[in-house]
CSV table of C-alpha atoms in Angstrom, one decimal:
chain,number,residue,atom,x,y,z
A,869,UNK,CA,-31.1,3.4,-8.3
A,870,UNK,CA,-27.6,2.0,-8.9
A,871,UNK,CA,-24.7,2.1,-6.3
A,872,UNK,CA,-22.1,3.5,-8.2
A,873,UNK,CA,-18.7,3.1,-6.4
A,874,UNK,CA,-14.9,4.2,-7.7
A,875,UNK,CA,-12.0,2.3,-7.3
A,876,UNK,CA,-9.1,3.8,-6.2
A,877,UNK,CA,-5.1,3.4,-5.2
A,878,UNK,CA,-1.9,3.6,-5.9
A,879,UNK,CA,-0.5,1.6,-9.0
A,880,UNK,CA,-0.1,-2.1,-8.5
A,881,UNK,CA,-1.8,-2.5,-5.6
A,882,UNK,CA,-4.5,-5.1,-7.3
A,883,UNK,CA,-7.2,-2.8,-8.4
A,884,UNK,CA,-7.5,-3.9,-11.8
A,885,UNK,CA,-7.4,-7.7,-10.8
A,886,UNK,CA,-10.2,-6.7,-8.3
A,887,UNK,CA,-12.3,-5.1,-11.4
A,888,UNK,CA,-11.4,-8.1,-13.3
A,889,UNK,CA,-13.1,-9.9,-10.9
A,890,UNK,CA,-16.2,-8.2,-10.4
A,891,UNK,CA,-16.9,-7.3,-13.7
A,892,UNK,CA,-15.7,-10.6,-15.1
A,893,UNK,CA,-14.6,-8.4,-17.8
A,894,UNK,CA,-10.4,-8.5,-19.1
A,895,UNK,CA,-9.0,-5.0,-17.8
A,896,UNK,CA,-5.3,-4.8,-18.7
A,897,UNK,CA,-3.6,-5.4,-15.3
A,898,UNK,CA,0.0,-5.4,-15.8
A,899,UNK,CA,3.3,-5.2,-13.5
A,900,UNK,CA,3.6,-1.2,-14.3
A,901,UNK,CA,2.1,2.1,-13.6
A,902,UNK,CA,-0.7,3.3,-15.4
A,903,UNK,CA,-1.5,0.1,-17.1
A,904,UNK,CA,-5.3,1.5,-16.7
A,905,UNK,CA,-5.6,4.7,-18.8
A,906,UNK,CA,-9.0,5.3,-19.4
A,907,UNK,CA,-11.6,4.9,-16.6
A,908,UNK,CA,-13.4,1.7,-16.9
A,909,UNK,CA,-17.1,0.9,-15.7
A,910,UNK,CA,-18.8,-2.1,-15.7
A,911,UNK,CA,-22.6,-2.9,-14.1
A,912,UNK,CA,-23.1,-6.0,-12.2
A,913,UNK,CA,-25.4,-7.8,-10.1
A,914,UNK,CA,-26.2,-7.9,-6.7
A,915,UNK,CA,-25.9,-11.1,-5.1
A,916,UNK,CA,-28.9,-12.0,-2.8
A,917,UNK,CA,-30.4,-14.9,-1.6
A,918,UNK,CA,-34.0,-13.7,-1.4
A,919,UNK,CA,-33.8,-12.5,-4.7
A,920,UNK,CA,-33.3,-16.4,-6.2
A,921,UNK,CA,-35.9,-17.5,-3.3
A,922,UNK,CA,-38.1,-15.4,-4.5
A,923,UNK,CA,-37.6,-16.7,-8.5
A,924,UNK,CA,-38.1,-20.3,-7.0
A,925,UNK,CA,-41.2,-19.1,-5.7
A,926,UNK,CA,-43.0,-17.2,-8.6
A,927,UNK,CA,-40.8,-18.7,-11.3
A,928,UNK,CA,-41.6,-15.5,-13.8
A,929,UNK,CA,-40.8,-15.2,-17.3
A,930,UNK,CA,-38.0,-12.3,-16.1
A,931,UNK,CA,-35.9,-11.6,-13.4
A,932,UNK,CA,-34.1,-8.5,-13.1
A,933,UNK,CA,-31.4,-7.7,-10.3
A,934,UNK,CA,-30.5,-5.0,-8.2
A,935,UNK,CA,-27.0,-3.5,-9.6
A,936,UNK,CA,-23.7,-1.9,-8.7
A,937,UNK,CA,-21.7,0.4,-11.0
A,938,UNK,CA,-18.1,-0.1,-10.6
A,939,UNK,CA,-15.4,2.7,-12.0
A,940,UNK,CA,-11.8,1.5,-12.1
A,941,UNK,CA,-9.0,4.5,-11.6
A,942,UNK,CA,-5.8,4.5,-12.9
A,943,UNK,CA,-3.3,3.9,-10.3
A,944,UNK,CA,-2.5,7.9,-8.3
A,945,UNK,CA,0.5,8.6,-7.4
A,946,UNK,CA,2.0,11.5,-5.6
A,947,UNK,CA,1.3,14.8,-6.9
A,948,UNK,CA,-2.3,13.5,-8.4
A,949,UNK,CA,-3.8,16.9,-7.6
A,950,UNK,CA,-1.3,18.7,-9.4
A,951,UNK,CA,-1.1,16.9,-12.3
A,952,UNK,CA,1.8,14.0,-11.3
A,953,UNK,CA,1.4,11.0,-13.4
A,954,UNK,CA,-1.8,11.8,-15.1
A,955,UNK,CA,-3.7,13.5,-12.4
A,956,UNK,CA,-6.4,15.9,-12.1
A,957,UNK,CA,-7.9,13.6,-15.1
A,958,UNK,CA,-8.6,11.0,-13.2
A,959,UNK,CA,-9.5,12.1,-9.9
A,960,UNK,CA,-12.5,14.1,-11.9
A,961,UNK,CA,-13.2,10.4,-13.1
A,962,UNK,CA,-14.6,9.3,-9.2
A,963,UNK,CA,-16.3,12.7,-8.2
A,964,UNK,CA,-19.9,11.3,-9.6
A,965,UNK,CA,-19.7,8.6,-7.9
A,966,UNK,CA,-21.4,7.2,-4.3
A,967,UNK,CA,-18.6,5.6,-2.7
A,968,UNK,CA,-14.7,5.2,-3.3
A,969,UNK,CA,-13.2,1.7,-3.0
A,970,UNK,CA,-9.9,2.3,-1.6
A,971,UNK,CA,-8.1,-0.7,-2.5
A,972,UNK,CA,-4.6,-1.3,-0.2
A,973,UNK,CA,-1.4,-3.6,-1.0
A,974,UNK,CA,-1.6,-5.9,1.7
A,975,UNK,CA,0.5,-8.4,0.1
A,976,UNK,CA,4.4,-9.3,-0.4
A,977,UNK,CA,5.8,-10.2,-4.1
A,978,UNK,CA,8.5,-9.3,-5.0
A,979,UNK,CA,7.5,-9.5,-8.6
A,980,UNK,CA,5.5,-6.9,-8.3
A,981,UNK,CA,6.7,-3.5,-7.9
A,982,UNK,CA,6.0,-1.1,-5.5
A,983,UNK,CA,6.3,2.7,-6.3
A,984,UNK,CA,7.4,3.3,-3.0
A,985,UNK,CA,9.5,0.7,-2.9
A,986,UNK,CA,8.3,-1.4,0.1
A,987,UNK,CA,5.2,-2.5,2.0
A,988,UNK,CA,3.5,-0.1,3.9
A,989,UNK,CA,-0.6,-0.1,3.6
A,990,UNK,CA,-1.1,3.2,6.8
A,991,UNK,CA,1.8,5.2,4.4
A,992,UNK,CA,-0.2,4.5,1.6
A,993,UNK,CA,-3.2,5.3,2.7
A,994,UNK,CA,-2.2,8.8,3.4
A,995,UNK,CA,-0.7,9.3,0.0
A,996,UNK,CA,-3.8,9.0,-1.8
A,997,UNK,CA,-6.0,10.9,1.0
A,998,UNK,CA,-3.6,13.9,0.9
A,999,UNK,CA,-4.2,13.9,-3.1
A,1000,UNK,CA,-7.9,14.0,-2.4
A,1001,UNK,CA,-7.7,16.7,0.2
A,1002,UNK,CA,-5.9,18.3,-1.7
A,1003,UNK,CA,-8.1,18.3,-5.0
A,1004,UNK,CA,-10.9,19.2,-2.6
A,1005,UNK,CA,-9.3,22.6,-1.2
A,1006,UNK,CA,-8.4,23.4,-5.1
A,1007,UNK,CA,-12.2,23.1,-6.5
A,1008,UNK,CA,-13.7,24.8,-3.4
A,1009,UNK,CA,-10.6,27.7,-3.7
A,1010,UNK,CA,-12.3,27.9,-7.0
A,1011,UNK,CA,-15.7,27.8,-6.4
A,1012,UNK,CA,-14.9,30.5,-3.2
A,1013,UNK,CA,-13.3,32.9,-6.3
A,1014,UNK,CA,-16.5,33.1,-7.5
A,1015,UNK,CA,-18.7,33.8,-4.9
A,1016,UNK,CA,-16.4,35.4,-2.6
A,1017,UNK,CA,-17.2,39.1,-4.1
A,1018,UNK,CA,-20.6,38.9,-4.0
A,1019,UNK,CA,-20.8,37.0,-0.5
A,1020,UNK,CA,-18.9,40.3,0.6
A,1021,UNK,CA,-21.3,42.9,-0.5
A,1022,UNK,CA,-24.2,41.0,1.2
A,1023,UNK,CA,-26.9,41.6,-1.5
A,1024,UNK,CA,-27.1,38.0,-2.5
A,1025,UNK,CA,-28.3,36.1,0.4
A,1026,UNK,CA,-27.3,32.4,-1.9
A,1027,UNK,CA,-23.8,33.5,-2.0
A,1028,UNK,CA,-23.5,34.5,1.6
A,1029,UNK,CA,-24.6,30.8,2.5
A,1030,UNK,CA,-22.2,29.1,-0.1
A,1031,UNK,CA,-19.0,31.3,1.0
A,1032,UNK,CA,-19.9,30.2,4.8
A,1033,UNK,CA,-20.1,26.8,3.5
A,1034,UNK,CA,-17.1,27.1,1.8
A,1035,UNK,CA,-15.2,28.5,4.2
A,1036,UNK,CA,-17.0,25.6,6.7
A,1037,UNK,CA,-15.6,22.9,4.2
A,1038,UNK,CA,-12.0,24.0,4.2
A,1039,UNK,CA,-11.1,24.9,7.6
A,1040,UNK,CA,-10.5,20.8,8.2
A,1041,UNK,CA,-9.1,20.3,4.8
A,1042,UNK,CA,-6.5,23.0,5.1
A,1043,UNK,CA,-5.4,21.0,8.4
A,1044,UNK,CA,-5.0,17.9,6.1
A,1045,UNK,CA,-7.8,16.2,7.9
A,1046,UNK,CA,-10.7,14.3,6.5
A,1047,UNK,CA,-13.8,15.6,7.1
A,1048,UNK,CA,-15.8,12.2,5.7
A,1049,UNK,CA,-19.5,11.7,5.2
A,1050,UNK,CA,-20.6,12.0,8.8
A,1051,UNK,CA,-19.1,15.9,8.9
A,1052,UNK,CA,-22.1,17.8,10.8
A,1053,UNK,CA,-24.1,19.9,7.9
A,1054,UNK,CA,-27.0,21.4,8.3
A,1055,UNK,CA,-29.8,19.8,5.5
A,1056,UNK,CA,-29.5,22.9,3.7
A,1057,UNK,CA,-25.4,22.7,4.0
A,1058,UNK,CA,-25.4,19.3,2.8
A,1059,UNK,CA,-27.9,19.9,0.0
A,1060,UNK,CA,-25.6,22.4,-1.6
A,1061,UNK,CA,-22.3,20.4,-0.4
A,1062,UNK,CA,-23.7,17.3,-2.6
A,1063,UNK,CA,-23.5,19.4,-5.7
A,1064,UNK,CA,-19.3,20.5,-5.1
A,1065,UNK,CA,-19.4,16.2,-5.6
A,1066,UNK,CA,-15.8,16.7,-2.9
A,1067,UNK,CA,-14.2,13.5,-2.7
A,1068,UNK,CA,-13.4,13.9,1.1
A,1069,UNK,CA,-17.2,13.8,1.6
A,1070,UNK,CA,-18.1,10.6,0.2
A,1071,UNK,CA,-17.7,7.3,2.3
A,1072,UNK,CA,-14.6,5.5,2.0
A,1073,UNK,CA,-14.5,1.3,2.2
A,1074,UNK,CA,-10.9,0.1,2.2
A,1075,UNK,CA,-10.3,-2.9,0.9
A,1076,UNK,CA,-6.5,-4.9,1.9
A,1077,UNK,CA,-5.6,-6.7,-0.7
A,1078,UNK,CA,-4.0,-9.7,1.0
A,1079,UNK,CA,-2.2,-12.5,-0.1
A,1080,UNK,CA,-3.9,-15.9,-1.1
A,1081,UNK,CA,-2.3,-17.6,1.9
A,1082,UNK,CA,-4.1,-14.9,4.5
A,1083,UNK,CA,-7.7,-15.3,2.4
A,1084,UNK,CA,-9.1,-17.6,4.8
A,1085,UNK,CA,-7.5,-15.8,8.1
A,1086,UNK,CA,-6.7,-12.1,7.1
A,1087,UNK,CA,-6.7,-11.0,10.9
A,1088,UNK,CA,-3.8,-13.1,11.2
A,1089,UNK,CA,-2.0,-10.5,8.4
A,1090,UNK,CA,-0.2,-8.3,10.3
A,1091,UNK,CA,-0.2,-5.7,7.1
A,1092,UNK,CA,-4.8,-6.0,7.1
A,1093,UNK,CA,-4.8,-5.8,11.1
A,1094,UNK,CA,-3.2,-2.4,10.3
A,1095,UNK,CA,-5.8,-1.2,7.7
A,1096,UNK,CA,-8.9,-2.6,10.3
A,1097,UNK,CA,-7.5,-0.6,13.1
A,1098,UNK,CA,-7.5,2.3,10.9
A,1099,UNK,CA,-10.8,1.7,9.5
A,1100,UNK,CA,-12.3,1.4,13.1
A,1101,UNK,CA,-10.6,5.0,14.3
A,1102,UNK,CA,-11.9,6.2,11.6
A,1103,UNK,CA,-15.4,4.8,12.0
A,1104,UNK,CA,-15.1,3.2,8.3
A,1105,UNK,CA,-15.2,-0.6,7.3
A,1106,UNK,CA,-11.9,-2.3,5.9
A,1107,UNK,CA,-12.8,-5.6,3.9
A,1108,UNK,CA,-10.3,-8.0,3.4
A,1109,UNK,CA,-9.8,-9.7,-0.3
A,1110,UNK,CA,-7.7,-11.3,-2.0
A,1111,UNK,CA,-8.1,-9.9,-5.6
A,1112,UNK,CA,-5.7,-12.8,-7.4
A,1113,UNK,CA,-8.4,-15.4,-5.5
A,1114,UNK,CA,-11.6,-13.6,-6.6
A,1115,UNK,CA,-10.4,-13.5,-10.1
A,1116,UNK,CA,-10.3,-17.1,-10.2
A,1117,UNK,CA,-13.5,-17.2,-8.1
A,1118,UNK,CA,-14.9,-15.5,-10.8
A,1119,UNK,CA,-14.0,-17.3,-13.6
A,1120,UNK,CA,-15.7,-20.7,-12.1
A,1121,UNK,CA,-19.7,-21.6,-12.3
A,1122,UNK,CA,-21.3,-21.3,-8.6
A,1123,UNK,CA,-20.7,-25.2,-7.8
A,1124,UNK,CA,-17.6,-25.0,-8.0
A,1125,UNK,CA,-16.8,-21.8,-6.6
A,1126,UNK,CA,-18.3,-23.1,-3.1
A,1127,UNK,CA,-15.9,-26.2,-3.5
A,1128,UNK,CA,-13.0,-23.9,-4.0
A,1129,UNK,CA,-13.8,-21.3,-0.5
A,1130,UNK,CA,-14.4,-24.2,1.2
A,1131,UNK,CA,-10.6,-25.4,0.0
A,1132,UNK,CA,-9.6,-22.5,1.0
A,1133,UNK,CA,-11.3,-22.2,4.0
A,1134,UNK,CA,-13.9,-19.0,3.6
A,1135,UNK,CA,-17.4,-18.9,3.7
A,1136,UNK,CA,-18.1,-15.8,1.5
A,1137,UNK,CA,-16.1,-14.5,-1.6
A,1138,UNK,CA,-14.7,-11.0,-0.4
A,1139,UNK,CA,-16.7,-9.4,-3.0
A,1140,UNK,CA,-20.4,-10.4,-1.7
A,1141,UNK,CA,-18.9,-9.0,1.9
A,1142,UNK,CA,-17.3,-5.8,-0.4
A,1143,UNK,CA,-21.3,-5.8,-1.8
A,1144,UNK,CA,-22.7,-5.7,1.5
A,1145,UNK,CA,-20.5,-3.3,3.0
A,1146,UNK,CA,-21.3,-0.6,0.5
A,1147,UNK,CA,-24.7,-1.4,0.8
A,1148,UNK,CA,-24.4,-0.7,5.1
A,1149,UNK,CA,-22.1,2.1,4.8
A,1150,UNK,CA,-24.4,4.0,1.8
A,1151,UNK,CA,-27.7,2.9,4.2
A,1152,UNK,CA,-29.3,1.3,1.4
A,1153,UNK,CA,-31.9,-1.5,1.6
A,1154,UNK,CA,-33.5,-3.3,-1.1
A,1155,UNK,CA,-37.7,-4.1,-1.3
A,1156,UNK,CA,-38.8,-6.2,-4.3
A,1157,UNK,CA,-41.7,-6.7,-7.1
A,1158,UNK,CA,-42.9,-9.6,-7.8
A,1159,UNK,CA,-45.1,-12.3,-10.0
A,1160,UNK,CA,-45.5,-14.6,-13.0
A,1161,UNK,CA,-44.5,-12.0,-14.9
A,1162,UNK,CA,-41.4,-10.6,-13.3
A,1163,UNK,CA,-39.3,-10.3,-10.0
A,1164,UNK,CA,-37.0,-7.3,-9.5
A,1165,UNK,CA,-35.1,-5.8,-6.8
A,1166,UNK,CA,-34.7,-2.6,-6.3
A,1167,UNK,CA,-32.8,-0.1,-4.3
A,1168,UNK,CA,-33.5,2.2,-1.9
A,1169,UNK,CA,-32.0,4.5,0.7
A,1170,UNK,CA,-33.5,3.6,4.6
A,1171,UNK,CA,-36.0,5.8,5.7
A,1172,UNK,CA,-37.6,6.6,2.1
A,1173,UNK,CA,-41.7,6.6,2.2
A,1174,UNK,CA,-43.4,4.1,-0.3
A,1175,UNK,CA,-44.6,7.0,-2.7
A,1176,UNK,CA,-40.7,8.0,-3.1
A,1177,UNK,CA,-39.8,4.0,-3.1
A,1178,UNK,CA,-42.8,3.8,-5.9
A,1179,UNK,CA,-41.2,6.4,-7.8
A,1180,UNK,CA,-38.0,4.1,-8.3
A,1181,UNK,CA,-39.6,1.9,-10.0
A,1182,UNK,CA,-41.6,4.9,-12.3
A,1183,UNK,CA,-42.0,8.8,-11.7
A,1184,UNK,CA,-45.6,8.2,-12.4
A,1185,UNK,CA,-46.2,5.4,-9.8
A,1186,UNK,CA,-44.9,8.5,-7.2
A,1187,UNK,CA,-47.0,11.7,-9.0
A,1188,UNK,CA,-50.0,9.4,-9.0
A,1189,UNK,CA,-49.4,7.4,-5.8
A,1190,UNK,CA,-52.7,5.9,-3.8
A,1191,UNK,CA,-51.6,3.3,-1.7
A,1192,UNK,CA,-49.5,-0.2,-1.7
A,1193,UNK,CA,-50.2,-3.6,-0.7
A,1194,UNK,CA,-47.2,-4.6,1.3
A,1195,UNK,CA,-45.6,-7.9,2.8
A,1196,UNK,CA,-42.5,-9.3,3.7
A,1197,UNK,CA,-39.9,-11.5,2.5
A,1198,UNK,CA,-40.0,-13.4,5.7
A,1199,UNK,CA,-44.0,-14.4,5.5
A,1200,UNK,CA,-43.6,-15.2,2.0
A,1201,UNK,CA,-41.2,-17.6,2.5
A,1202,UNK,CA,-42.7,-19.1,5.7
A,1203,UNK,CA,-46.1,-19.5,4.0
A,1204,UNK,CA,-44.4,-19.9,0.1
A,1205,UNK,CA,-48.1,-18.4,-1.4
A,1206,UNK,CA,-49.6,-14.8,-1.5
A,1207,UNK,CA,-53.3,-16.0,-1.2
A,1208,UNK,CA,-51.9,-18.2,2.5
A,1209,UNK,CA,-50.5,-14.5,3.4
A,1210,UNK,CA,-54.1,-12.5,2.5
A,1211,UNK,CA,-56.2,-15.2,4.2
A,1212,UNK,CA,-54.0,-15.0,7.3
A,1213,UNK,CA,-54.3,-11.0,7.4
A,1214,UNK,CA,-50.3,-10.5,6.2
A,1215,UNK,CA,-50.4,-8.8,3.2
A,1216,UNK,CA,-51.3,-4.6,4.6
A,1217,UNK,CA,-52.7,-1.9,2.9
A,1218,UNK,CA,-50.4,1.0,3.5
A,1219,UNK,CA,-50.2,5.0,3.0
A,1220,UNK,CA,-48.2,7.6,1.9
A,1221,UNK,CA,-46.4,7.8,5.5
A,1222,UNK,CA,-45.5,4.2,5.2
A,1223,UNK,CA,-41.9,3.6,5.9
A,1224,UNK,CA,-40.7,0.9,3.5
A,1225,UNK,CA,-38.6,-1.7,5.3
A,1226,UNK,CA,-35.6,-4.0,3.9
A,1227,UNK,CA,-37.0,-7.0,2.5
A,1228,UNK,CA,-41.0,-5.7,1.9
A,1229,UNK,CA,-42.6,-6.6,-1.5
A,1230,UNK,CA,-44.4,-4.3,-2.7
A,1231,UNK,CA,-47.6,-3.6,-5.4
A,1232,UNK,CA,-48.5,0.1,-5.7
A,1233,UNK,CA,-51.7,1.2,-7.1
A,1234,UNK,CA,-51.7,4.6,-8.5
A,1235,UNK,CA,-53.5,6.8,-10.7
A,1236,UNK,CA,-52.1,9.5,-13.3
């Protein structure tokens, strides 16, 4: 499975820098609004230590990475959800995806226009959440159109259960408030919920797009320490970057990026901390395959049993599940051999109700 995030924000804020940089790809990003007109996507790699660990170890003739999917949004404005600047068109662009990226102008440049005309990350913020709620309460006015009739006459028990959902969903939205991912459902709510794909129910990172001078010290940014405080009322995570710095972090082979965060003062690039934050906030963990052959990472959401983590890899290996030999990434790289780990008892044979932990490498034997 691939984390697919969105990208969203109001024009010139940096989000097409940002996509620049993860991508390494050359988005027009240009000092106007909607420089972006169609939706752009780009796949990369996941960045993880234990992944090239593991290479050194089994050195196999392929390596294959876990992956995000990035979507980049032209620029919203006010008046998104009714059409303003280009609209509904691209706030349908982000409803397939996992997570929204809400990137925020932290920084001052005067060469750079702002469509409100000054600095304000909280105003902003709101701007684009209102045009979310806002699309929300139109698809599920919609949706409640449809049902609504039949919900009434009570002979279709499916349509009673969506119109009380409905009706369940709006009541917040109608207040302007954001009912985010952790909005109580019942399984069964959230089952059908997942299938409106509503905006205001997917997880929101925001991202402060700060200025190069605040990469190494953004809490010292009066405009970020804003966006954090936010973030942490609203139980969320706010990641500061600098998108103009991660461009140019992106441009440069892995020896010298290092050189260049330590000139600057960082340990991490903002986008493995942006990687690893959508990874926490979307509780997804990654277990790995491995040998002469091949090593590959793959996803998975915590608390998924190894039949449904074999089935990532192929619907067979699920259907025709038996068992799985399983050890960790920590034994294998404290002993560096699998036959050490089997001699010293490491390596387990595990069931169906095995709970598949971040980190475990796995071997599934099945039969179809």
């Amino acid at each position: 499975m691939s984390l697919k995030a969105g990208i969203v924000g109001l024009p010139n804020v940096g989000k097409s820098t940002l996509f620049n940089a993860i991508t390494h790809s050359n988005v027009i990003a240009e000092n106007y609004p909607f420089a972006t007109i169609d939706p752009n996507s780009g796949v990369v790699p996941v960045v993880d230590e234990r992944f090239d660990n593991l290479v050194n170890i089994f050195n196999p003739k392929r390596q294959v990475k876990a992956t995000f999917e990035f979507t980049d949004i032209a620029g919203l404005v006010k008046g998104a959800s009714k059409g303003e600047g280009l609209g509904n068109q691209f706030l349908g662009n982000i409803r397939n995806v996992d997570a929204i990226i809400h990137v925020v102008r932290c920084f001052k440049n005067g060469d750079i226009i702002h469509v409100e005309g000054d600095i304000d990350p909280l105003r902003d913020i709101e701007t684009i959440k209102l045009e979310l709620i806002l699309s929300d309460v139109d698809l599920l006015n919609k949706r409640l159109a449809k049902v609504q009739k039949k919900a009434q006459m009570g002979a279709d028990p499916d349509s009673v259960f969506e119109k009380n959902l409905i009706d369940k969903l709006l009541k917040p939205l109608m207040n302007g408030e954001w009912p985010g991912c952790n909005f109580p459902l019942t399984l069964e709510e959230k089952k059908l919920a997942s299938s409106f794909n509503l905006l205001t129910l997917k997880p929101v990172i925001y991202v402060g797009n700060v200025s190069e001078d605040s990469y190494a010290d953004p809490l010292s940014d009066e405009q970020f320490s804003k966006v954090l405080d936010l973030a942490k009322k609203e139980g969320t995570i706010a990641i500061p970057i600098s998108a103009k710095v991660e461009e140019d972090l992106s441009k440069l082979s892995e020896e010298d990026k290092k050189e260049y965060l330590a000139l600057l003062g960082a340990k991490s690039s903002g986008l493995d901390i942006l990687a690893k934050a959508a990874y926490d906030i979307l509780g997804l963990k990654t277990f790995f395959t491995v040998g002469s052959d091949e090593v590959r990472a793959w996803t998975f959401t915590d608390g998924m049993k190894a039949p449904q983590c074999a089935g990532i890899i192929h619907s067979d290996f699920e259907r025709g599940f038996i068992k799985a030999e399983v050890y960790n990434y920590t034994d294998i790289m404290e002993h560096q051999s699998e036959v050490e780990l089997r001699q010293l008892g490491r390596i387990q044979t595990v069931g169906k109700d095995y709970l598949v932990k971040d980190g475990d490498i796995m071997f599934v034997k099945f039969n179809v």
